Amino acid sequence: MNLQFEIERIPKKNVGLIQKLLMEWAKDNKIPFPWQNNRNPYYALVAGVCAQQTQMSRILEIFNRWIDSFPTIEKGANASRAEILQVWGNAGYPRRAANLHKTLKICVNKYDSIIPHDEDLLIQLPGVGPFTASIIQIFGYGIDKTAIDTNITRIYGRVICGDPQPVHESDPKLIQIVAAQLLPSGKAHIWNPTLMDFGATVCTAKPKCDSCILKKICVARPKLHSGIELLPTKKTSTFMNSNRYWRGKILKILREKNNNSENFSRKNLVVSLTKDLDLQEKLQKLIDDLAKEELIWLQENMVGLGDSPGSNRNSN
DNA sequence: AAATCGGGGTG
DNA sequence: CACCCAGATTT
């Protein structure tokens, strides 16, 4: 595909029109969040990590819980892994919390307790990829750019590129370039969340084109209107009895034990989860995996939340 | 490129 | 039960 050709094909007057229509939509529909207006890189980092693969309706509670417990970079860095995981709770993908913990330690030890603003440095931090790096730059440092997420890919892929299912059909590099052209100068901290909210409520996976303010402009509208079949965005495997299901069960129990300062043996952990011998064997492997990821510790015949016994001590 | 990593919610 | 989600990392 000739990217240059595709870019120049964007009707210039549509750029201004799309910006105008969405900014008007934002007045009534954009949802405000506490990390969007105060240029706090730490808040932006935490929010970005919380947002990974998680609906916005859940994020404020997780974000507030984290900030209440660890109001500064240093507080987070100096917390124990067990405390980190306890606060993360049932937010999902606990690996995110562990990586965020590591990232805070790196910022304290290597960057003088400052979160970098440079993208090359940001994406080297554990758990920080292109999206989260952009979130930090946009909300933390007021840098004018686009954080490409699933919503923005979908909106631009449809409205500009004409692909009904951009996640499968649109070239990510083209989305990047389109996004840069559509960005209203100086408004990244408003524009990005507006697009995301629009993608979460109107230009959804199964779009609500009837109520879409861009339907006259959207290049993919005719195809979508024809009622073509929309494929799943990604393969979904059955959650029940999956590794992820059992990992979640294990961590949930260990959070409760840690919260009550109870000791717990590895054997009792496994037996409390199942009497099935084959499944017990599978759980043993998952426990080893969790320990390797430093989400739980193993010592003698005991097991616990975090990277080392003694949940109230720092683990630096 | 494909698999893996939670958990809550919707239909 | 299938699918979705303000992704990142490993295989």
Coordinates of C-alpha atoms (C1' of nucleotides) in Angstrom, one line a residue:
Chain A
M1 CA 0.0 0.0 0.0
N2 CA 1.2 3.5 -0.9
L3 CA 1.0 5.3 2.4
Q4 CA 1.7 8.7 0.9
F5 CA -1.2 8.3 -1.5
E6 CA -3.5 7.2 1.3
I7 CA -2.7 10.2 3.4
E8 CA -3.1 12.7 0.7
R9 CA -6.5 11.2 0.0
I10 CA -7.9 12.5 3.3
P11 CA -10.2 15.4 2.3
K12 CA -8.8 18.4 4.0
K13 CA -12.1 19.9 4.8
N14 CA -13.1 16.7 6.5
V15 CA -10.3 17.1 9.0
G16 CA -11.7 20.3 10.3
L17 CA -15.2 19.0 10.2
I18 CA -14.4 15.8 12.2
Q19 CA -12.5 17.9 14.7
K20 CA -15.5 20.2 15.1
L21 CA -18.1 17.5 15.3
L22 CA -16.2 15.5 17.9
M23 CA -15.3 18.5 20.0
E24 CA -19.0 19.4 20.1
W25 CA -19.8 15.8 21.0
A26 CA -17.2 16.0 23.8
K27 CA -19.1 18.9 25.5
D28 CA -21.9 16.6 26.5
N29 CA -20.3 13.2 26.5
K30 CA -16.6 13.3 27.4
I31 CA -16.0 11.7 30.8
P32 CA -13.5 13.6 33.0
F33 CA -10.8 11.8 34.9
P34 CA -8.5 13.1 37.6
W35 CA -5.3 12.4 35.6
Q36 CA -6.4 14.3 32.5
N37 CA -5.9 17.9 33.6
N38 CA -3.1 18.3 36.1
R39 CA 0.0 17.2 34.2
N40 CA 1.0 14.7 36.8
P41 CA 3.3 12.1 35.2
Y42 CA 2.8 9.6 38.1
Y43 CA -1.0 9.8 37.8
A44 CA -0.7 9.3 34.1
L45 CA 1.5 6.3 34.5
V46 CA -0.8 4.7 37.0
A47 CA -3.9 5.5 34.9
G48 CA -2.2 4.1 31.7
V49 CA -1.4 0.8 33.4
C50 CA -4.9 0.6 34.9
A51 CA -6.4 1.2 31.5
Q52 CA -4.6 -1.8 29.8
Q53 CA -7.4 -4.2 28.6
T54 CA -9.8 -2.8 31.1
Q55 CA -13.0 -0.8 30.6
M56 CA -13.0 2.7 31.7
S57 CA -16.0 2.1 33.9
R58 CA -13.7 0.1 36.2
I59 CA -10.6 2.2 36.1
L60 CA -11.4 5.1 38.5
E61 CA -11.9 2.8 41.4
I62 CA -8.6 1.0 40.8
F63 CA -6.8 4.3 40.2
N64 CA -8.1 5.8 43.4
R65 CA -7.3 2.8 45.4
W66 CA -3.7 2.9 44.1
I67 CA -3.2 6.6 44.6
D68 CA -4.7 6.5 48.1
S69 CA -2.3 3.8 49.1
F70 CA 0.7 5.1 47.2
P71 CA 0.3 8.9 46.8
T72 CA 3.8 9.4 45.5
I73 CA 6.4 7.5 43.3
E74 CA 8.5 6.9 46.3
K75 CA 5.6 5.4 48.4
G76 CA 4.9 3.0 45.6
A77 CA 8.6 2.1 45.0
N78 CA 9.1 1.5 48.8
A79 CA 6.0 -0.7 49.2
S80 CA 6.4 -4.4 49.4
R81 CA 5.3 -6.6 46.5
A82 CA 2.5 -8.0 48.7
E83 CA 1.2 -4.5 49.5
I84 CA 1.2 -3.7 45.8
L85 CA -0.8 -6.8 44.9
Q86 CA -3.2 -6.3 47.8
V87 CA -4.0 -2.9 46.6
W88 CA -4.3 -4.1 43.0
G89 CA -6.8 -6.6 44.2
N90 CA -9.2 -8.0 41.7
A91 CA -8.3 -5.5 38.9
G92 CA -7.0 -8.3 36.7
Y93 CA -3.7 -9.0 35.1
P94 CA -1.7 -8.7 38.4
R95 CA 1.4 -8.8 36.3
R96 CA 0.6 -5.1 35.5
A97 CA 0.9 -4.3 39.2
A98 CA 4.2 -6.1 39.5
N99 CA 5.5 -4.3 36.4
L100 CA 4.3 -1.0 37.7
H101 CA 6.1 -1.7 41.0
K102 CA 9.3 -2.4 39.1
T103 CA 8.9 0.7 37.0
L104 CA 8.5 2.9 40.1
K105 CA 11.7 1.4 41.6
I106 CA 13.6 2.1 38.4
C107 CA 12.3 5.7 38.3
V108 CA 13.5 6.2 41.9
N109 CA 16.8 4.5 41.6
K110 CA 17.8 5.5 38.0
Y111 CA 15.9 8.7 37.2
D112 CA 16.0 10.5 40.5
S113 CA 12.3 9.8 41.2
I114 CA 11.2 11.3 37.9
I115 CA 9.2 9.6 35.3
P116 CA 10.9 10.1 31.9
H117 CA 9.2 12.0 29.2
D118 CA 11.2 10.6 26.3
E119 CA 9.4 7.8 24.5
D120 CA 12.5 5.7 24.0
L121 CA 13.1 5.7 27.7
L122 CA 9.5 5.2 28.6
I123 CA 8.9 2.0 26.6
Q124 CA 12.0 0.4 28.2
L125 CA 10.1 0.5 31.5
P126 CA 8.4 -2.8 32.5
G127 CA 4.8 -2.8 31.5
V128 CA 5.1 0.4 29.5
G129 CA 4.4 0.0 25.8
P130 CA 3.6 2.5 23.1
F131 CA 0.1 3.2 24.4
T132 CA 1.1 3.9 28.1
A133 CA 4.1 5.9 27.0
S134 CA 1.8 8.1 25.0
I135 CA -0.6 8.5 27.9
I136 CA 2.3 9.6 30.1
Q137 CA 3.5 12.1 27.5
I138 CA 0.0 13.5 26.8
F139 CA -1.4 13.8 30.3
G140 CA 1.8 14.0 32.3
Y141 CA 3.9 16.3 30.1
G142 CA 1.4 18.1 27.9
I143 CA 2.9 16.6 24.7
D144 CA 0.7 16.9 21.6
K145 CA 0.3 13.4 20.2
T146 CA -2.1 10.6 19.8
A147 CA -2.2 7.5 22.0
I148 CA -3.2 4.8 19.6
D149 CA -5.6 2.4 21.3
T150 CA -8.3 0.0 20.2
N151 CA -10.9 2.8 20.1
I152 CA -8.9 5.2 18.0
T153 CA -7.8 2.5 15.7
R154 CA -11.4 1.6 15.1
I155 CA -12.6 5.2 14.6
Y156 CA -9.9 6.3 12.2
G157 CA -9.9 2.9 10.5
R158 CA -13.6 3.2 9.7
V159 CA -14.1 6.9 9.2
I160 CA -10.9 7.6 7.2
C161 CA -9.6 4.3 5.9
G162 CA -13.0 2.8 5.2
D163 CA -12.3 -0.5 6.9
P164 CA -15.3 -1.9 8.8
Q165 CA -13.0 -3.9 11.1
P166 CA -9.8 -1.9 11.4
V167 CA -8.2 -4.2 13.9
H168 CA -8.0 -6.8 11.2
E169 CA -7.9 -4.6 8.1
S170 CA -6.1 -1.3 8.7
D171 CA -2.4 -0.8 8.5
P172 CA -1.3 0.3 12.0
K173 CA 1.3 2.6 10.4
L174 CA -1.4 4.3 8.4
I175 CA -3.5 4.8 11.5
Q176 CA -0.5 6.5 13.1
I177 CA -0.2 8.9 10.3
V178 CA -3.9 9.6 10.0
A179 CA -4.0 10.2 13.8
A180 CA -1.2 12.7 13.6
Q181 CA -3.1 14.6 10.8
L182 CA -6.4 14.6 12.7
L183 CA -5.0 15.8 16.0
P184 CA -6.2 19.4 16.8
S185 CA -3.1 21.4 17.7
G186 CA -2.6 21.9 21.4
K187 CA -5.6 19.7 22.5
A188 CA -4.2 16.2 22.8
H189 CA -5.3 16.0 26.4
I190 CA -8.9 16.6 25.4
W191 CA -8.9 15.0 21.9
N192 CA -7.5 11.6 22.9
P193 CA -10.0 10.9 25.6
T194 CA -12.8 12.3 23.5
L195 CA -12.0 9.8 20.7
M196 CA -11.7 7.0 23.3
D197 CA -15.1 7.8 24.8
F198 CA -16.6 8.0 21.4
G199 CA -15.2 4.7 20.5
A200 CA -16.4 3.2 23.7
T201 CA -20.0 4.4 23.3
V202 CA -20.7 5.0 19.6
C203 CA -18.1 3.6 17.3
T204 CA -18.0 0.3 19.2
A205 CA -17.0 -3.1 17.9
K206 CA -20.6 -3.5 16.9
P207 CA -21.2 0.2 16.0
K208 CA -24.2 2.3 16.7
C209 CA -24.1 4.1 13.4
D210 CA -27.7 5.4 13.6
S211 CA -26.7 7.7 16.4
C212 CA -23.2 8.6 15.0
I213 CA -22.5 12.2 14.3
L214 CA -19.9 11.1 11.7
K215 CA -22.1 8.8 9.6
K216 CA -22.3 11.2 6.6
I217 CA -18.5 11.3 6.5
C218 CA -17.5 7.8 7.5
V219 CA -16.0 5.9 4.6
A220 CA -16.9 2.5 6.0
R221 CA -20.5 3.5 6.7
P222 CA -21.9 1.9 3.4
K223 CA -20.3 -1.4 4.1
L224 CA -21.4 -1.3 7.8
H225 CA -24.9 -0.3 6.7
S226 CA -25.0 -3.3 4.4
G227 CA -24.9 -5.5 7.4
I228 CA -21.7 -7.4 6.7
E229 CA -20.7 -9.9 9.3
L230 CA -18.2 -8.6 11.9
L231 CA -15.6 -11.0 13.1
P232 CA -14.5 -11.2 16.7
T233 CA -11.7 -8.8 17.5
K234 CA -9.6 -11.5 18.9
K235 CA -9.9 -15.2 19.7
T236 CA -11.5 -15.8 23.1
S237 CA -10.8 -19.0 24.9
T238 CA -13.1 -20.4 27.6
F239 CA -12.2 -18.8 30.9
M240 CA -13.7 -21.4 33.2
N241 CA -11.0 -23.9 34.3
S242 CA -8.3 -22.1 32.2
N243 CA -4.9 -21.3 33.6
R244 CA -5.9 -17.8 34.1
Y245 CA -9.0 -18.9 36.0
W246 CA -6.9 -20.9 38.4
R247 CA -4.1 -18.3 38.7
G248 CA -6.8 -15.9 39.7
K249 CA -8.2 -18.3 42.3
I250 CA -4.7 -18.9 43.8
L251 CA -3.9 -15.2 44.1
K252 CA -7.4 -14.4 45.5
I253 CA -6.9 -16.9 48.3
L254 CA -3.3 -15.6 49.0
R255 CA -4.6 -12.1 49.2
E256 CA -7.1 -13.1 51.8
K257 CA -4.5 -15.0 53.8
N258 CA -2.0 -12.1 53.6
N259 CA -4.7 -9.7 54.7
N260 CA -5.3 -11.8 57.8
S261 CA -1.6 -12.4 58.4
E262 CA -2.3 -16.2 58.2
N263 CA 0.4 -18.7 57.4
F264 CA -0.5 -21.2 54.6
S265 CA 1.2 -24.3 53.3
R266 CA 1.5 -25.1 49.6
K267 CA -0.2 -28.4 50.2
N268 CA -3.2 -26.8 51.9
L269 CA -3.5 -24.2 49.2
V270 CA -3.8 -26.9 46.5
V271 CA -6.1 -29.1 48.5
S272 CA -8.4 -26.2 49.3
L273 CA -8.8 -25.6 45.6
T274 CA -9.5 -29.1 44.4
K275 CA -9.6 -32.8 45.3
D276 CA -8.9 -33.8 41.7
L277 CA -5.4 -35.2 41.5
D278 CA -4.8 -34.3 37.9
L279 CA -5.9 -30.7 38.5
Q280 CA -3.7 -30.6 41.6
E281 CA -0.8 -31.4 39.4
K282 CA -1.7 -28.6 37.1
L283 CA -2.0 -26.2 40.0
Q284 CA 1.4 -27.1 41.2
K285 CA 2.9 -25.9 37.9
L286 CA 0.9 -22.7 38.0
I287 CA 2.2 -22.1 41.5
D288 CA 5.7 -22.5 40.3
D289 CA 5.0 -20.1 37.4
L290 CA 3.5 -17.5 39.8
A291 CA 6.6 -17.7 42.0
K292 CA 8.9 -17.2 38.9
E293 CA 6.9 -14.1 38.1
E294 CA 7.5 -12.9 41.7
L295 CA 3.8 -12.6 42.4
I296 CA 4.0 -15.2 45.1
W297 CA 6.8 -16.6 47.3
L298 CA 7.7 -20.2 48.1
Q299 CA 9.8 -21.1 51.2
E300 CA 10.1 -24.6 52.7
N301 CA 6.5 -25.9 52.4
M302 CA 4.9 -22.5 52.8
V303 CA 3.5 -20.1 50.2
G304 CA 2.4 -16.5 50.4
L305 CA 1.5 -13.3 48.5
G306 CA 4.4 -11.2 47.2
D307 CA 8.0 -11.8 46.4
S308 CA 9.2 -12.7 49.9
P309 CA 7.9 -13.7 53.4
G310 CA 7.0 -10.8 55.7
S311 CA 4.4 -8.8 53.8
N312 CA 5.0 -5.6 55.8
R313 CA 8.7 -5.3 55.0
N314 CA 10.1 -3.6 52.0
S315 CA 11.5 -5.9 49.4
N316 CA 14.2 -3.8 47.8
Chain B
dA1 C1' 2.2 -13.9 13.8
dA2 C1' 0.2 -16.1 17.6
dA3 C1' -0.3 -17.1 22.4
dT4 C1' -0.5 -15.6 27.0
dC5 C1' -1.7 -12.9 30.7
dG6 C1' -7.8 -11.5 34.8
dG7 C1' -11.9 -10.3 35.7
dG8 C1' -16.1 -7.9 35.3
dG9 C1' -19.7 -7.0 32.3
dT10 C1' -23.0 -7.6 28.3
dG11 C1' -26.0 -10.2 25.2
Chain C
dC1 C1' -21.0 -19.5 26.7
dA2 C1' -19.0 -16.0 23.3
dC3 C1' -17.4 -11.7 23.1
dC4 C1' -15.4 -7.2 24.7
dC5 C1' -12.1 -4.2 27.0
dA6 C1' -7.7 3.3 27.3
dG7 C1' -2.1 -3.4 25.9
dA8 C1' 2.3 -5.5 26.9
dT9 C1' 5.3 -9.3 26.6
dT10 C1' 6.8 -13.8 25.4
dT11 C1' 7.0 -17.6 22.2

